[in-house]
Amino acid sequence: MSSSDTLIIFDTTLRDGEQSPGASMTQEEKLRIAKALERMRVDVIEAGFAIASQGDFAAVKAVADNIKDSRVCSLARSVDADIERAAEALKNANAARIHTFIATSPIHMEYKLRLTPDQVLEQAVRAVTRARNLCEDVEFSCEDAGRSDLDFLCRVIEAAIDAGARTINIPDTVGYAVPEQFGDTIRRLLERVPNADKAVFSVHCHNDLGLAVANSLAAVACGARQVECTINGLGERAGNAALEEIVMAIRTRADFYHIETNLNPQEIVPASRLVSSVTGFPVQPNKAIVGANAFAHESGIHQDGVIKYRETYEIMRAEDVGWNANRMVLGKHSGRNAFRARLDELGVHLNSEQELNEAFQRFKDLADKKHEVFDEDIQALVSDTQKAADNERFALVSLSVCSQTGEVPTAQVVLSVNGEEQRASSQGAGPVDATFKAIESIVASGTSLELYNVSAITSGTDSQGEVTVRLERGGRIVNGHGADIDIVAASAKAYLNALNHLSMEASRAHPQTDGV
Ligand code: KIV
Ligand code: ZN
């Protein structure tokens, strides 16, 4: 099977991506991202870790119930309870996969699992057998394979394939591998595991040394036929391999890899923006493929070359990855039906007519201030509508800010706290500082501000500002985001959104720190 010339793209934005500190997503947001991944024709969507919490279970189930064209997968440790919960969440999926894993490196087996290698092998076989009884398609991962002993890996993998695993995943869990060595590991596994031809070999690389994409590609060159990756490279610590970079490297260098993916690359930029807006993790301007500068030529020589013959300085076309695609514009004359149709195309499903009416009203208000309303604006205003529908604990009622050269800025805020209006004013170093201080004088959250970031959602000075705020309290980190044409109002919304996240359910198992 591993010699096939199609590379399976397994997206784990909703599972490993969500393990980035502060990147937690609501069920509705996960479904919206899953729809974007389905439009992109991703082969497998890892929708979450069903046993982690009631919310994670519900999100995996919602994705399994609604996604038809991609296979939907849930992670499960190598224990019956996890595997059964994953199967339950996936039961309505058109095509389901259970992804079970156990650590195989000496350091993890000895210090985390406190199991001998033989016990780990036995547990892996039991887990794969149990999963196969519940689901046709089972993937098995050797966690921390990047630091595991090759002979032991061969034994575990052979046994897992015999037990019914059809995909064998080799994760570089801590981002320790380097390309030549990682590729060589894959080659040697394919040569040495006697039943290797009965499974697809997959890789899952973390980016701690900035090598996740390079390691994944080296593995592909040596026979791996599934890559696990995330949009924008989101993920635990320094993240995972970026889907957009893997897909475009395979496509642009087809002369070298001689392999294809099923992906529609035109959906890459819209998906990247959606993930950035939902998680509040901005995309750096010089990020390959999806960064604002990825196709911008600054130097005169380059500009001149591109005008004369595009390929002098460009190896990909911006429009092929979705820049300027899907940029259908709505304006203040657009009606409710056009708005609804655009929401459908973007995969946005509002829960009621009332939510649709509220979103449409927000759209009209925005269109009054802004000439053209783009897809990114619509995504942001839908997020706002959904926040309001979630009956959030803290909401902004009004904000008045006075900022004048030579004067100390002041802000007056009116908040709704559990439905009751409270007001406060404060001075600050700047208008945003004054606003946050005024909010704090009402909520007294005891948090510290870890990050404050503003970016423009679209181009032009009438663009909405999108603000990300990261707060920390007692070791828990949450992100909040808000969008508005007025960036101080966007900042206040982002701050309140982070406070709302803090007041939500906190307990949730982590797949890798809670040992089996
Ligand atoms: O990084 C890792 O090892 C993982 C596994 C659970 C696949 O995320
Ligand atoms: Zn991982």
PDB file of C-alpha atoms and ligand atoms in Angstrom, residues 15-16 19 173 204 206 236 240 512, ligand 2:
ATOM      1  CA  ARG A  15      -7.170  18.049  17.844  1.00  0.00           C
ATOM      2  CA  ASP A  16      -3.407  18.748  18.024  1.00  0.00           C
ATOM      3  CA  GLN A  19      -3.667  21.803  22.086  1.00  0.00           C
ATOM      4  CA  THR A 173       6.300  14.041  19.240  1.00  0.00           C
ATOM      5  CA  HIS A 204       3.260  13.445  12.458  1.00  0.00           C
ATOM      6  CA  HIS A 206       6.291  18.705  15.631  1.00  0.00           C
ATOM      7  CA  GLU A 236       1.203  21.739  20.748  1.00  0.00           C
ATOM      8  CA  ASN A 240       2.828  20.779  13.769  1.00  0.00           C
ATOM      9  CA  GLN A 512      -0.321  13.077  26.198  1.00  0.00           C
TER      10      GLN A 512
HETATM   11 ZN    ZN B   2       1.216  15.778  18.137  1.00  0.00          ZN
END
